[in-house]
Amino acid sequence: MSNHNSPNREFPLERTRNIGICAHIDAGKTTTTERILFYTGMIHKIGEVHDGGATTDWMEQEQERGITITSAAVTTKWKQLKEPGIYKSRELEEFRLNIIDTPGHVDFTAEVERSLRVLDGAIFVLCGVAGVQPQSETVYRQAEKYGVPRIAFVNKMDRTGANFENVVKEVREKLGAPAYPILIPIGAEDNLSGQIDVINKKAIIYSDSDKWGSTYTVRELEGAEIEKANAAYAELLDAVCSADDELGMLFLEEQPIGQVELKAGLRRAVIANKIIPMAGGSAFKNKGVQYLIDAVIDYLPGPLDIAPQQGESIDDPEIKITAEPNDGGKFIALAFKLWSDKFGRLVFFRVYSGCVKKGDTIYNPRTRKSERVGRLIQIQANVHKDIDACYSGDIAALVGVKDVRTGDTLCHEDLDVQLEPPTFPEPVISMAVEPKTKGDQEKMANALQRLSEEDPTFFVKTDEETGQTIIAGMGELHLEILCDRLKREHKVETNTGKPQIAYRETLTREADGEGKLVKQSGGRGQYGHVVLKIFPAEKGKGVTVENKVVGGTIPKEYINACKSGCMEAVLNGIIAGYPVIDMSIELLDGSSHEVDSNENAFKMAAIFAVKDALKKAKCILLEPIMAVECSTPEDYQGDIMGDLNRRRGKILGMENRGNTAILRAEVPLAEMFGYSTAIRTLSSGRASYSMQPSHFEQVPQQIVDQIVEQRGGGKN
């Protein structure tokens, strides 16, 4: 055993896998997770999503709706079985699997984002019928962003219309992914019987007489299977030789390449994100999952196989700190999720270096505070198992720590390091919420505060003019679920207003601004004076403030107050009071008074200066645009296209799959309320759609006038 492992840990780092299961909604992620848990022996009865019995869908809302809302973390074990004629790289060695089942619905994309940030590998589930769907693309891009190696599992191969070759082709074309089959389904629809193991050139046939699919037989390939396996093997060998230098060298030197060499080369290529192995099967029909778990062990990385995490000093970003996966190192971990349940407040974290034990003191560089670790638990879905220590590469939860947010680094008291936190999209929809009884006002405020701590895409604020509580999130379903949680978990009944669009404002040209606060009313006065310039910034850059003051015309100690005033000013734009985005501010000049100047005066002067500049900067109103994909029988295609056009939609393309037409469009979110009813009516209930935020675009002038009027005129 290498020296990076503590003698006290149950599973060494080499035999640890942190994997996520992610996909578009309804591709079968949770069903796949259930099967993995069953075959690994963690559960003894398979729960189903459709009857509300899934282990990882343990929230009441998940069980009722048949969807995953929150990422469930589960720890289980797996051992590759020894089988005749089959080479597996880690036979009979027991591995620890930390699995996170993530949501597929776009409204809960933050859950996927924060999970991928801490995972070493992922199973990317696709539907054998629908292939690559909009959220599949989103999840794929998220995994790309964090460089997470993947295996793709084409599920639902038992369904009518399932086609493995088509899905492989779509993954290559739509996602631009280097996808190569390693486990090809034998048969499809009602005739699905097993898989071709491409590398071992064997057939795995799952027993139909065994309800749970636990028994299967390995046989030689027959008839057309031989040709299919040989073609896939040649293609895979060629791809791995091109992607992996070591195997490429063996090929050039005409050295023999057998299963051992090919599997080792494929593993290196997968970890380097140069190849995505593809497997096909049906989780629901219990066909193909065991060999999928074997593939996780064979090809997905453990904590030692990936580059160590890089952090930086809080005080000096130039100072880099590496978190080596080593139990003997100093403790560094990332808190990636907060959750409150009947046991209290849980902080899920991934340890990157060192270990943490019960009774240890951990430090949070953001708050500059230390806290004692009272209780450590490992999560087995909704069952909590107390543990004494959590080692490098493991995922666990802390109970009872107070001031921790999603994305916080937790570390040894001697360190002052910050790891890169996950990033989250902006909310696109908001609505007013109030308690049904006045006495619940404080209770509601506390509950909303807790929910916003758990969910970084959920915002709560008070409207200054009306005094209303406004909640904002990623979509109607997102806010509906949160209001439902207020009622169930926090016992607060609420009334909600109509959903509102989260518009934004931005500027189209640069402008100068000047702000002055001069108050003289006997005794100590107020004096602040700021001159600045604003510029349009690159899309998605947000708002930046740069100090370009020379000669101390604004004393150094007031610069932060000026910056704070600028950031406050952009929260309410001048057209209709919406936040301003994509803008650069340069502080240029000003003046001060040796007696009357203070931080507050400069903060107010900066607010006035920004407002002054915005009036000259020709501001425009922006609205969120959604990427919409509709799947409809061809008979209804014309009606649905006409309806999307009426909703100010832009049709981007369409394709036909059998008798089904797939329409892709960009439509303003403001026009998409109630769309689920409309599309059902237009298609006699046969069409479906999905949508996700795409970008912001300028609002047409006639609609701007309506919005300004609704908000009681401009907010100058």
XYZ file of C-alpha atoms in Angstrom:
716
model
C 0.000 0.000 0.000
C 1.345 3.435 -0.957
C 2.183 5.934 1.701
C -0.677 8.283 0.689
C -3.113 5.925 2.423
C -3.736 6.032 6.164
C -3.450 2.563 7.774
C -6.909 3.194 9.306
C -8.901 3.660 6.135
C -11.095 0.818 4.942
C -10.557 1.351 1.193
C -7.295 2.729 -0.210
C -7.438 5.638 -2.654
C -6.640 3.237 -5.518
C -9.907 1.427 -4.798
C -12.159 4.483 -4.460
C -14.444 5.837 -7.199
C -16.464 9.076 -6.937
C -18.998 8.989 -9.726
C -22.136 10.864 -10.699
C -25.074 9.678 -12.746
C -26.453 12.453 -14.902
C -28.777 12.845 -17.892
C -31.786 14.550 -19.455
C -35.031 14.130 -17.506
C -36.683 10.723 -18.050
C -33.572 9.041 -19.504
C -33.567 6.643 -16.538
C -30.849 7.946 -14.213
C -32.568 7.072 -10.972
C -33.599 3.618 -12.257
C -29.957 3.005 -13.251
C -28.808 4.131 -9.778
C -31.370 1.788 -8.141
C -30.040 -1.159 -10.131
C -26.442 -0.310 -9.236
C -27.384 -0.186 -5.538
C -29.202 -3.500 -5.811
C -26.412 -5.340 -7.603
C -23.796 -3.896 -5.243
C -25.786 -5.253 -2.311
C -26.639 -1.921 -0.689
C -30.377 -2.499 -1.088
C -32.168 -5.848 -1.163
C -35.290 -4.783 -3.015
C -35.352 -2.710 -6.165
C -37.409 0.458 -5.789
C -38.983 2.042 -8.861
C -39.315 5.708 -9.705
C -42.848 5.284 -11.088
C -44.213 3.819 -7.864
C -42.337 6.274 -5.610
C -40.041 3.627 -4.111
C -36.618 4.726 -5.398
C -33.926 4.788 -2.691
C -32.264 8.004 -3.848
C -35.584 9.825 -4.430
C -36.322 10.135 -0.739
C -38.009 13.558 -0.656
C -41.825 13.429 -0.655
C -41.946 15.721 -3.708
C -39.604 13.384 -5.603
C -41.725 10.352 -4.838
C -44.935 12.094 -5.873
C -43.627 13.606 -9.101
C -41.328 10.770 -10.177
C -38.411 13.168 -10.702
C -35.112 13.759 -8.929
C -34.840 17.202 -7.329
C -31.827 16.972 -5.108
C -28.568 15.106 -5.638
C -28.540 12.049 -3.408
C -25.146 10.827 -2.228
C -24.805 7.106 -1.652
C -21.826 4.983 -0.619
C -21.648 1.346 -1.704
C -19.147 -1.412 -2.668
C -18.395 -3.486 -5.786
C -16.247 -6.457 -6.673
C -15.576 -7.544 -10.285
C -16.496 -11.235 -10.624
C -14.102 -13.694 -12.220
C -15.639 -15.151 -15.396
C -14.317 -17.621 -17.979
C -12.816 -16.015 -21.095
C -13.342 -12.479 -19.762
C -10.477 -10.187 -18.756
C -11.308 -7.572 -16.115
C -8.570 -5.317 -14.844
C -9.342 -5.503 -11.073
C -10.937 -8.951 -10.563
C -12.079 -9.866 -7.032
C -10.810 -6.588 -5.523
C -13.421 -4.740 -3.468
C -13.965 -1.079 -4.395
C -15.798 1.759 -2.647
C -18.228 3.632 -4.888
C -19.479 7.077 -3.829
C -22.408 7.691 -6.175
C -24.354 10.895 -6.706
C -27.682 10.660 -8.587
C -28.283 14.135 -10.022
C -31.534 15.745 -11.271
C -32.324 15.851 -15.001
C -34.781 18.743 -14.959
C -33.275 22.023 -16.145
C -34.734 23.918 -13.157
C -32.361 21.996 -10.887
C -29.229 22.432 -13.001
C -27.352 23.855 -9.966
C -27.517 20.401 -8.381
C -25.750 18.915 -11.406
C -23.196 21.733 -11.478
C -22.119 21.373 -7.866
C -22.034 17.589 -8.074
C -19.815 17.540 -11.174
C -17.453 19.953 -9.436
C -16.508 17.277 -6.861
C -16.764 14.084 -8.914
C -13.894 12.210 -10.528
C -16.030 10.505 -13.206
C -19.618 10.255 -14.453
C -22.059 7.843 -16.076
C -23.837 9.826 -18.759
C -27.279 8.194 -19.308
C -29.025 8.589 -22.679
C -32.394 7.338 -23.840
C -32.164 4.643 -26.561
C -35.218 6.181 -28.295
C -34.835 9.966 -27.828
C -31.013 10.000 -28.053
C -29.315 13.331 -27.337
C -31.870 15.712 -25.762
C -31.427 19.385 -24.736
C -30.534 18.686 -21.122
C -28.144 15.907 -22.290
C -26.212 18.674 -24.069
C -26.251 20.913 -20.977
C -24.983 18.124 -18.720
C -22.332 17.152 -21.276
C -21.056 20.761 -21.427
C -21.026 20.979 -17.620
C -18.904 17.813 -17.466
C -16.600 19.278 -20.157
C -16.214 22.477 -18.116
C -14.914 20.546 -15.096
C -13.005 18.003 -17.237
C -14.952 15.017 -15.821
C -14.231 11.707 -17.651
C -17.425 9.906 -18.728
C -18.896 6.582 -19.748
C -22.147 6.807 -21.733
C -24.943 4.320 -21.016
C -27.651 4.094 -23.673
C -30.632 3.067 -21.580
C -34.180 1.949 -22.475
C -32.972 -0.358 -25.261
C -36.116 -2.438 -24.559
C -38.426 0.426 -25.703
C -40.117 0.588 -29.094
C -37.967 2.594 -31.508
C -34.711 2.129 -29.549
C -31.631 2.239 -31.779
C -28.126 2.021 -30.310
C -26.251 2.905 -33.531
C -28.353 6.053 -33.998
C -27.593 7.256 -30.470
C -23.831 6.651 -30.943
C -24.038 8.676 -34.185
C -25.937 11.516 -32.427
C -23.411 11.646 -29.574
C -20.634 12.021 -32.135
C -22.425 14.574 -34.310
C -24.457 16.678 -31.843
C -21.985 16.696 -28.977
C -18.799 16.316 -31.004
C -17.851 13.544 -28.545
C -15.262 10.824 -29.293
C -17.739 8.002 -28.518
C -16.862 4.327 -29.093
C -19.026 1.289 -28.188
C -17.565 -1.199 -25.673
C -20.821 -3.022 -24.763
C -23.210 -3.320 -27.722
C -26.798 -4.438 -27.000
C -27.825 -7.775 -28.480
C -31.268 -7.231 -29.954
C -33.593 -4.303 -29.166
C -37.131 -3.625 -28.017
C -38.774 -6.933 -26.962
C -35.799 -8.923 -28.281
C -33.159 -7.307 -26.046
C -31.269 -10.223 -24.522
C -27.783 -9.065 -23.559
C -24.569 -7.316 -24.642
C -21.549 -7.900 -26.864
C -18.369 -7.300 -24.846
C -16.285 -5.736 -27.638
C -12.854 -6.044 -26.001
C -13.295 -9.634 -24.814
C -15.354 -10.626 -27.911
C -17.911 -12.487 -25.831
C -21.713 -12.323 -25.457
C -23.303 -11.693 -22.030
C -26.847 -13.052 -21.983
C -29.134 -11.987 -19.114
C -31.644 -14.489 -17.784
C -35.321 -13.646 -18.397
C -36.410 -16.224 -15.852
C -34.585 -14.355 -13.077
C -36.722 -11.342 -12.168
C -33.807 -9.218 -10.983
C -31.352 -9.969 -13.783
C -28.759 -11.088 -11.264
C -27.876 -14.179 -13.269
C -26.340 -14.073 -16.708
C -24.251 -16.400 -18.830
C -21.170 -15.699 -20.904
C -21.072 -17.415 -24.316
C -19.159 -17.235 -27.598
C -20.370 -14.814 -30.256
C -22.690 -16.172 -32.943
C -23.649 -15.222 -36.512
C -23.946 -11.462 -37.123
C -22.583 -10.740 -33.607
C -19.075 -11.766 -34.737
C -18.952 -9.225 -37.579
C -20.415 -6.484 -35.352
C -17.870 -7.170 -32.581
C -14.902 -7.279 -35.001
C -15.881 -3.970 -36.632
C -16.342 -2.255 -33.232
C -13.038 -3.748 -31.946
C -11.083 -2.479 -34.971
C -12.634 0.992 -34.625
C -11.929 1.097 -30.862
C -8.328 -0.127 -31.274
C -7.666 2.526 -33.916
C -9.157 5.290 -31.695
C -7.198 4.240 -28.580
C -3.920 3.949 -30.547
C -4.474 7.514 -31.834
C -5.407 8.880 -28.376
C -2.823 7.056 -26.218
C 0.905 7.370 -26.934
C 1.853 4.167 -25.111
C -0.548 1.990 -27.119
C 0.250 3.918 -30.314
C 3.916 3.050 -29.848
C 3.109 -0.683 -29.408
C 1.053 -0.520 -32.626
C 3.844 1.177 -34.602
C 6.388 -1.343 -33.324
C 3.965 -4.108 -34.367
C 3.926 -5.488 -30.820
C 0.977 -7.705 -29.867
C -1.949 -5.791 -28.369
C -4.288 -7.986 -26.316
C -7.160 -7.251 -23.904
C -4.753 -6.269 -21.101
C -2.975 -3.612 -23.180
C -6.153 -2.336 -24.860
C -8.011 -1.932 -21.538
C -5.034 -0.131 -19.962
C -4.761 2.192 -23.003
C -8.514 2.834 -23.050
C -8.434 3.693 -19.338
C -5.670 6.279 -19.930
C -7.586 7.742 -22.913
C -10.848 7.996 -20.914
C -9.102 9.703 -17.982
C -7.496 12.153 -20.436
C -11.027 12.897 -21.808
C -10.031 11.684 -25.275
C -12.549 8.819 -25.521
C -16.046 8.186 -24.150
C -16.844 4.445 -24.001
C -20.485 3.603 -24.775
C -22.576 0.783 -23.362
C -26.178 -0.163 -24.149
C -28.831 -1.950 -22.090
C -32.020 -1.504 -20.113
C -31.854 -0.654 -16.405
C -35.580 -1.231 -15.994
C -35.351 -4.729 -17.513
C -32.193 -5.464 -15.488
C -30.006 -5.983 -18.550
C -26.495 -4.636 -18.768
C -25.970 -2.882 -15.446
C -23.385 -5.265 -13.888
C -21.017 -4.878 -16.816
C -21.579 -1.099 -16.697
C -20.310 -1.094 -13.068
C -17.345 -3.224 -14.167
C -16.618 -0.550 -16.808
C -16.682 2.149 -14.076
C -13.947 0.246 -12.216
C -11.985 -0.436 -15.413
C -12.049 3.004 -17.007
C -13.169 5.832 -14.715
C -10.496 7.493 -12.561
C -9.932 7.282 -8.825
C -8.705 10.333 -6.850
C -5.061 9.462 -7.659
C -5.626 9.352 -11.414
C -6.584 12.973 -11.888
C -4.611 16.200 -11.482
C -4.562 17.458 -7.853
C -6.828 20.384 -7.033
C -5.243 23.829 -7.189
C -6.242 26.431 -4.637
C -5.050 29.952 -4.002
C -4.354 32.027 -0.907
C -7.306 34.215 0.152
C -5.028 37.211 0.735
C -2.780 36.776 -2.277
C -4.268 34.985 -5.338
C -0.740 34.740 -6.775
C 0.161 32.165 -4.084
C -1.011 28.741 -5.334
C -1.620 25.805 -2.976
C -1.921 22.212 -4.232
C -4.294 19.792 -2.485
C -2.569 16.423 -2.971
C -4.709 13.288 -2.453
C -2.779 12.133 0.595
C -4.192 11.140 3.984
C -1.050 12.462 5.690
C -1.363 15.952 4.162
C -3.062 18.998 5.689
C -6.865 18.855 5.527
C -8.454 20.624 2.499
C -12.073 19.976 1.447
C -14.831 21.641 -0.567
C -18.381 22.047 0.777
C -20.487 21.441 -2.325
C -24.005 21.136 -0.930
C -26.093 22.136 2.077
C -29.193 20.280 3.117
C -31.567 20.463 6.074
C -33.527 17.406 7.123
C -34.986 15.961 10.302
C -31.461 15.293 11.593
C -30.419 18.939 11.278
C -28.289 20.862 8.826
C -25.980 18.681 6.709
C -22.923 20.021 4.893
C -21.789 17.631 2.143
C -18.089 17.870 1.421
C -15.386 16.204 -0.636
C -11.960 15.771 0.946
C -9.092 16.568 -1.443
C -6.194 16.309 0.983
C -5.575 15.009 4.520
C -8.347 13.673 6.711
C -10.849 14.971 9.245
C -11.912 13.239 12.455
C -14.669 13.738 14.988
C -13.549 16.377 17.484
C -11.136 18.089 15.014
C -11.292 21.830 14.499
C -11.760 22.975 10.888
C -11.210 26.455 9.501
C -13.334 28.365 6.958
C -11.136 30.959 5.151
C -14.196 32.911 3.909
C -15.473 33.651 7.405
C -12.033 33.452 9.062
C -13.696 31.296 11.728
C -12.991 27.831 13.091
C -15.560 25.236 14.123
C -15.366 21.918 15.913
C -16.488 18.773 14.077
C -19.191 17.250 16.288
C -20.529 14.526 14.002
C -19.447 12.976 10.703
C -21.828 10.855 8.665
C -21.802 8.813 5.508
C -25.031 8.922 3.585
C -26.701 5.825 2.309
C -29.600 7.633 0.615
C -31.857 8.557 3.576
C -29.964 6.369 6.086
C -27.213 8.106 8.007
C -24.219 6.092 9.173
C -21.951 7.671 11.776
C -18.219 7.504 10.959
C -15.170 8.487 13.013
C -13.040 9.879 10.192
C -13.251 10.918 6.550
C -10.141 10.505 4.417
C -8.721 12.018 1.262
C -10.844 11.311 -1.836
C -14.001 10.541 0.182
C -17.389 12.243 0.255
C -19.260 12.621 3.553
C -21.405 15.097 5.481
C -20.843 17.253 8.568
C -23.671 17.773 11.023
C -24.039 20.843 13.174
C -21.513 23.269 11.597
C -23.049 26.722 11.323
C -21.634 29.327 9.011
C -20.855 27.301 5.853
C -22.101 28.073 2.322
C -22.037 26.100 -0.925
C -18.584 26.473 -2.474
C -16.752 27.183 0.824
C -13.336 25.637 1.304
C -12.847 23.887 4.673
C -9.268 23.346 5.743
C -6.618 22.952 8.442
C -6.237 25.937 10.755
C -2.722 26.666 9.442
C -3.963 27.127 5.861
C -5.730 30.058 4.220
C -6.673 28.448 0.939
C -9.617 28.772 -1.396
C -10.491 26.071 -3.967
C -12.424 27.081 -7.067
C -16.117 27.020 -6.115
C -18.802 25.786 -8.541
C -20.435 28.515 -10.657
C -24.197 28.917 -10.995
C -26.528 30.501 -13.569
C -28.605 33.615 -12.896
C -32.295 33.142 -11.932
C -34.741 33.858 -14.781
C -38.086 34.046 -12.982
C -39.383 35.659 -9.793
C -42.624 36.058 -7.851
C -43.966 37.675 -4.713
C -44.658 35.437 -1.733
C -46.422 36.151 1.575
C -47.528 34.018 4.518
C -51.249 33.226 4.746
C -51.236 34.362 8.358
C -49.419 37.515 9.487
C -47.992 35.705 12.507
C -45.918 33.472 10.164
C -43.964 36.400 8.682
C -40.805 35.814 10.730
C -41.118 32.027 10.397
C -41.321 32.407 6.592
C -38.329 34.760 6.479
C -36.175 32.271 8.454
C -37.317 29.340 6.290
C -36.577 31.237 3.049
C -33.166 32.144 4.404
C -32.417 28.443 5.054
C -33.637 27.414 1.598
C -31.515 30.086 -0.123
C -28.445 28.850 1.810
C -29.093 25.328 0.482
C -29.773 26.380 -3.097
C -27.395 28.915 -4.730
C -29.845 29.540 -7.629
C -32.658 30.587 -5.260
C -32.672 34.274 -4.258
C -34.768 36.124 -1.699
C -35.084 39.923 -1.486
C -37.497 42.574 -0.245
C -38.951 45.023 -2.791
C -38.060 48.442 -1.403
C -41.173 50.153 -2.770
C -43.873 47.610 -1.951
C -42.233 45.851 1.014
C -43.105 42.506 -0.629
C -40.871 39.445 -0.281
C -39.668 38.441 -3.782
C -38.283 34.969 -4.508
C -36.351 34.196 -7.705
C -35.211 30.923 -9.272
C -34.592 28.872 -12.430
C -38.172 28.184 -13.496
C -41.808 27.707 -12.475
C -41.216 24.151 -11.219
C -38.221 25.285 -9.155
C -40.274 27.940 -7.314
C -43.277 25.599 -6.986
C -41.110 22.952 -5.279
C -39.583 25.549 -2.930
C -43.041 26.834 -1.896
C -44.086 23.217 -1.362
C -41.035 22.726 0.886
C -41.995 25.827 2.875
C -45.309 24.170 3.606
C -44.092 20.604 4.315
C -40.759 21.117 6.013
C -41.237 24.498 7.652
C -45.040 24.434 8.222
C -45.566 27.838 6.535
C -48.600 28.218 4.258
C -48.047 30.880 1.582
C -49.848 32.890 -1.070
C -47.848 33.541 -4.215
C -48.153 36.194 -6.900
C -48.016 35.614 -10.651
C -44.539 34.555 -11.854
C -42.533 37.534 -13.162
C -39.706 37.563 -15.658
C -36.240 38.435 -14.381
C -35.469 41.158 -16.933
C -32.053 42.817 -17.028
C -30.759 46.188 -18.207
C -27.505 47.022 -19.956
C -25.865 49.964 -21.706
C -25.059 50.397 -25.389
C -22.392 53.115 -25.179
C -19.831 54.511 -22.749
C -20.709 57.511 -20.603
C -19.250 59.749 -17.875
C -20.899 60.201 -14.527
C -20.425 62.518 -11.552
C -21.935 62.286 -8.115
C -21.677 64.607 -5.145
C -23.018 64.396 -1.627
C -22.725 67.686 0.276
C -24.692 68.022 3.505
C -24.154 70.784 6.001
C -26.624 70.853 8.819
C -24.767 72.080 11.864
C -22.081 69.909 13.468
C -20.348 67.263 11.348
C -21.292 67.393 7.651
C -21.203 64.864 4.818
C -18.952 65.267 1.797
C -18.216 62.808 -1.001
C -17.424 63.453 -4.652
C -16.879 60.787 -7.320
C -16.182 61.001 -11.067
C -16.352 57.782 -13.094
C -16.852 56.303 -16.527
C -18.979 53.301 -17.566
C -18.468 51.031 -20.587
C -20.390 48.109 -22.134
C -18.628 44.828 -21.223
C -18.463 41.429 -22.853
C -21.636 39.303 -22.536
C -21.696 37.247 -19.388
C -18.955 39.287 -17.661
C -21.320 40.834 -15.091
C -20.259 44.124 -13.514
C -16.640 45.033 -12.714
C -15.320 48.126 -10.897
C -11.732 49.242 -11.428
C -9.893 51.908 -9.447
C -8.046 54.368 -11.767
C -7.853 57.279 -9.320
C -4.415 58.943 -9.296
C -2.967 61.442 -6.919
C -5.217 60.452 -4.024
C -8.119 62.726 -5.052
C -10.295 60.036 -3.476
C -8.392 58.870 -0.371
C -7.461 55.186 -0.443
C -9.595 54.356 2.586
C -12.770 55.396 0.690
C -12.157 53.391 -2.519
C -13.919 50.269 -1.182
C -16.910 52.402 -0.171
C -17.033 53.779 -3.749
C -16.909 50.257 -5.170
C -19.665 49.144 -2.793
C -21.809 52.153 -3.900
C -21.283 51.242 -7.571
C -22.406 47.631 -6.979
C -25.463 48.827 -5.085
C -26.398 51.292 -7.842
C -26.471 48.604 -10.542
C -29.086 46.552 -8.656
C -31.760 48.971 -9.895
C -31.434 50.163 -13.481
C -32.985 53.351 -14.814
C -35.455 51.941 -17.382
C -37.645 49.790 -15.134
C -35.546 49.161 -12.031
C -34.046 45.815 -13.100
C -30.406 44.883 -12.341
C -27.804 46.152 -14.834
C -25.469 43.508 -16.344
C -22.324 43.396 -18.513
C -20.840 46.741 -17.556
C -17.338 47.985 -16.618
C -16.958 50.939 -14.253
C -13.739 52.944 -13.888
C -13.314 55.228 -10.872
C -11.372 58.228 -12.263
C -11.449 61.241 -9.953
C -13.221 63.038 -7.151
C -12.536 65.200 -4.142
C -12.743 64.932 -0.389
C -13.080 67.082 2.707
C -10.662 66.467 5.547
C -13.381 66.736 8.204
C -16.715 65.933 6.511
C -15.733 62.974 4.301
C -16.576 59.456 5.434
C -17.309 56.040 3.899
C -21.054 56.566 3.718
C -20.684 59.891 1.899
C -18.484 58.327 -0.772
C -20.779 55.338 -1.109
C -23.741 57.670 -1.781
C -21.684 59.817 -4.177
C -20.728 56.677 -6.165
C -24.425 55.651 -6.381
C -25.309 59.139 -7.734
C -22.397 59.004 -10.219
C -23.440 55.603 -11.629
C -27.087 56.737 -11.970
C -25.878 59.931 -13.708
C -23.774 57.895 -16.183
C -26.561 55.375 -16.871
C -28.908 58.212 -17.935
C -26.438 59.122 -20.695
C -25.463 55.576 -21.703
C -28.497 54.717 -23.826
C -29.620 51.734 -21.743
C -31.727 48.895 -23.135
C -33.936 46.261 -21.515
C -32.998 42.591 -21.922
C -35.201 39.507 -21.536
C -34.258 35.843 -20.967
C -34.484 33.720 -24.121
C -35.130 29.983 -23.741
C -33.799 27.197 -25.941
C -36.921 25.121 -26.646
C -37.080 21.647 -28.180
C -40.462 20.162 -29.152
C -40.980 16.535 -30.072
C -44.228 15.990 -31.993
C -45.892 13.548 -34.420
C -45.483 14.995 -37.947
C -49.247 15.665 -38.270
C -49.045 18.467 -35.690
C -45.725 19.983 -36.802
C -47.287 22.929 -38.706
C -49.601 23.929 -35.816
C -46.782 23.833 -33.271
C -44.462 25.879 -35.519
C -47.207 28.465 -36.067
C -47.780 28.686 -32.309
C -44.046 29.172 -31.609
C -43.936 31.977 -34.215
C -46.894 33.693 -32.504
C -44.875 33.540 -29.259
C -42.061 35.619 -30.865
C -40.071 32.395 -31.326
C -37.256 31.869 -33.849
C -37.260 28.392 -35.417
C -33.609 27.247 -35.557
C -34.042 23.869 -37.197
C -36.003 20.668 -37.428
C -35.284 17.021 -38.052
C -37.322 13.877 -38.435
C -36.869 10.656 -36.474
C -39.284 8.118 -37.913
C -42.741 9.695 -37.680
C -41.622 12.192 -35.056
C -40.545 15.762 -35.853
C -38.039 17.486 -33.553
C -38.311 21.304 -33.608
C -35.637 23.534 -32.091
C -36.398 27.165 -31.382
C -35.456 30.189 -29.279
C -38.429 31.770 -27.540
C -38.665 34.597 -24.953
C -39.491 33.200 -21.517
C -42.291 35.790 -21.178
C -44.170 33.964 -23.951
C -43.742 30.452 -22.514
C -46.062 30.586 -19.487
C -48.734 27.919 -19.736
C -47.018 26.326 -22.735
C -47.397 22.764 -21.448
C -51.202 23.100 -21.700
C -50.986 24.754 -25.140
C -48.761 22.072 -26.693
C -50.953 19.289 -25.280
C -54.070 20.931 -26.769
C -52.434 21.476 -30.182
C -51.248 17.859 -30.425
C -54.093 15.976 -28.692
C -51.671 15.248 -25.862
C -49.025 13.572 -28.092
C -46.272 16.236 -28.219
C -43.762 17.054 -25.505
C -41.189 19.803 -24.996
C -38.243 20.830 -22.871
C -36.643 24.214 -22.413
C -33.643 25.772 -20.736
C -32.212 29.305 -20.387
C -30.082 30.260 -23.388
C -29.174 33.978 -23.286
C -30.533 37.514 -22.853
C -31.775 39.593 -25.811
C -33.108 43.117 -26.286
C -36.842 43.541 -25.620
C -38.888 45.095 -28.499
C -39.816 48.731 -27.742
C -43.612 48.245 -27.572
C -43.085 45.590 -24.882
C -40.601 47.850 -23.029
C -43.333 50.513 -22.751
C -45.752 47.944 -21.273
C -43.184 46.741 -18.713
C -42.301 50.308 -17.666
C -45.993 51.107 -17.263
C -46.593 47.951 -15.158
C -43.723 48.893 -12.871
C -45.087 52.390 -12.343
C -42.818 54.252 -14.777
C -39.040 54.298 -14.876
C -36.988 54.000 -11.700
C -34.714 56.990 -12.230
